[in-house]
Amino acid sequence: MPKMKTNSGSKKRFKLTGSGKIKRKHAFKSHILTKKTTKQKRNLTQAGLVDKADENNIKKLLCMK
C-alpha cells in the first residue's frame, strides 16, 4: 500500500502545538483593511486554535491519524 500524502494546502495553514492542538490563523486580514477598526485588525493578527469539531478532519489532511 502506498504512503499517505499530506494535503499541501493544509500543511501551509496549520501547525501542531506541543499539547497536540492545532494552531490556525484568522481570516479577513488580507485585504479591504481600511474599513476595519484597528482593534479588529490587531485581534485578527493573533493565532487561534482549531475547533474540536474540526480537529479530526484536519488531522486526516495532515496524515496524523
Short mmCIF file of C-alpha atoms in Angstrom, two decimals:
data_model
loop_
_atom_site.label_atom_id
_atom_site.label_comp_id
_atom_site.label_asym_id
_atom_site.label_seq_id
_atom_site.Cartn_x
_atom_site.Cartn_y
_atom_site.Cartn_z
CA MET A 1 0.00 0.00 0.00
CA PRO A 2 1.40 3.45 -0.90
CA LYS A 3 2.24 6.11 1.65
CA MET A 4 -0.38 8.67 2.63
CA LYS A 5 0.18 12.10 1.12
CA THR A 6 -0.16 15.22 3.25
CA ASN A 7 -2.55 17.81 1.82
CA SER A 8 -0.23 20.62 0.70
CA GLY A 9 -2.77 23.38 1.36
CA SER A 10 -3.23 22.22 4.94
CA LYS A 11 0.44 21.93 5.77
CA LYS A 12 0.85 25.62 4.89
CA ARG A 13 -2.14 26.71 7.01
CA PHE A 14 -1.94 24.64 10.20
CA LYS A 15 0.75 23.94 12.82
CA LEU A 16 0.65 21.45 15.67
CA THR A 17 1.25 22.68 19.23
CA GLY A 18 3.18 20.74 21.85
CA SER A 19 -0.03 19.58 23.55
CA GLY A 20 -1.44 18.23 20.27
CA LYS A 21 -3.84 21.06 19.46
CA ILE A 22 -3.86 22.66 16.01
CA LYS A 23 -2.98 26.33 15.54
CA ARG A 24 -4.50 28.41 12.75
CA LYS A 25 -4.52 31.99 11.52
CA HIS A 26 -7.61 34.17 11.45
CA ALA A 27 -9.35 35.01 8.20
CA PHE A 28 -10.25 38.53 6.94
CA LYS A 29 -6.77 40.04 7.46
CA SER A 30 -5.52 40.11 3.86
CA HIS A 31 -7.30 42.99 2.11
CA ILE A 32 -10.03 45.66 2.46
CA LEU A 33 -8.44 46.72 5.74
CA THR A 34 -9.44 50.40 5.54
CA LYS A 35 -12.99 49.79 6.77
CA LYS A 36 -11.90 47.54 9.67
CA THR A 37 -11.10 49.07 13.03
CA THR A 38 -7.58 48.99 14.47
CA LYS A 39 -8.79 46.79 17.31
CA GLN A 40 -10.34 44.31 14.88
CA LYS A 41 -7.14 44.10 12.79
CA ARG A 42 -5.00 43.70 15.91
CA ASN A 43 -7.16 40.84 17.19
CA LEU A 44 -7.07 39.08 13.81
CA THR A 45 -3.26 39.06 13.94
CA GLN A 46 -3.11 36.61 16.86
CA ALA A 47 -3.24 32.90 16.11
CA GLY A 48 -6.28 30.89 17.13
CA LEU A 49 -6.94 27.22 17.76
CA VAL A 50 -8.98 24.94 15.54
CA ASP A 51 -12.35 23.95 16.99
CA LYS A 52 -12.60 20.45 18.49
CA ALA A 53 -15.29 19.50 15.93
CA ASP A 54 -12.88 20.14 13.03
CA GLU A 55 -9.71 18.66 14.58
CA ASN A 56 -10.18 15.11 13.27
CA ASN A 57 -10.73 16.29 9.68
CA ILE A 58 -7.60 18.45 9.74
CA LYS A 59 -5.52 15.69 11.33
CA LYS A 60 -6.54 13.42 8.44
CA LEU A 61 -5.42 16.06 5.94
CA LEU A 62 -2.09 16.30 7.77
CA CYS A 63 -1.80 12.47 7.91
CA MET A 64 -1.64 12.39 11.70
CA LYS A 65 -4.47 9.97 12.41
#
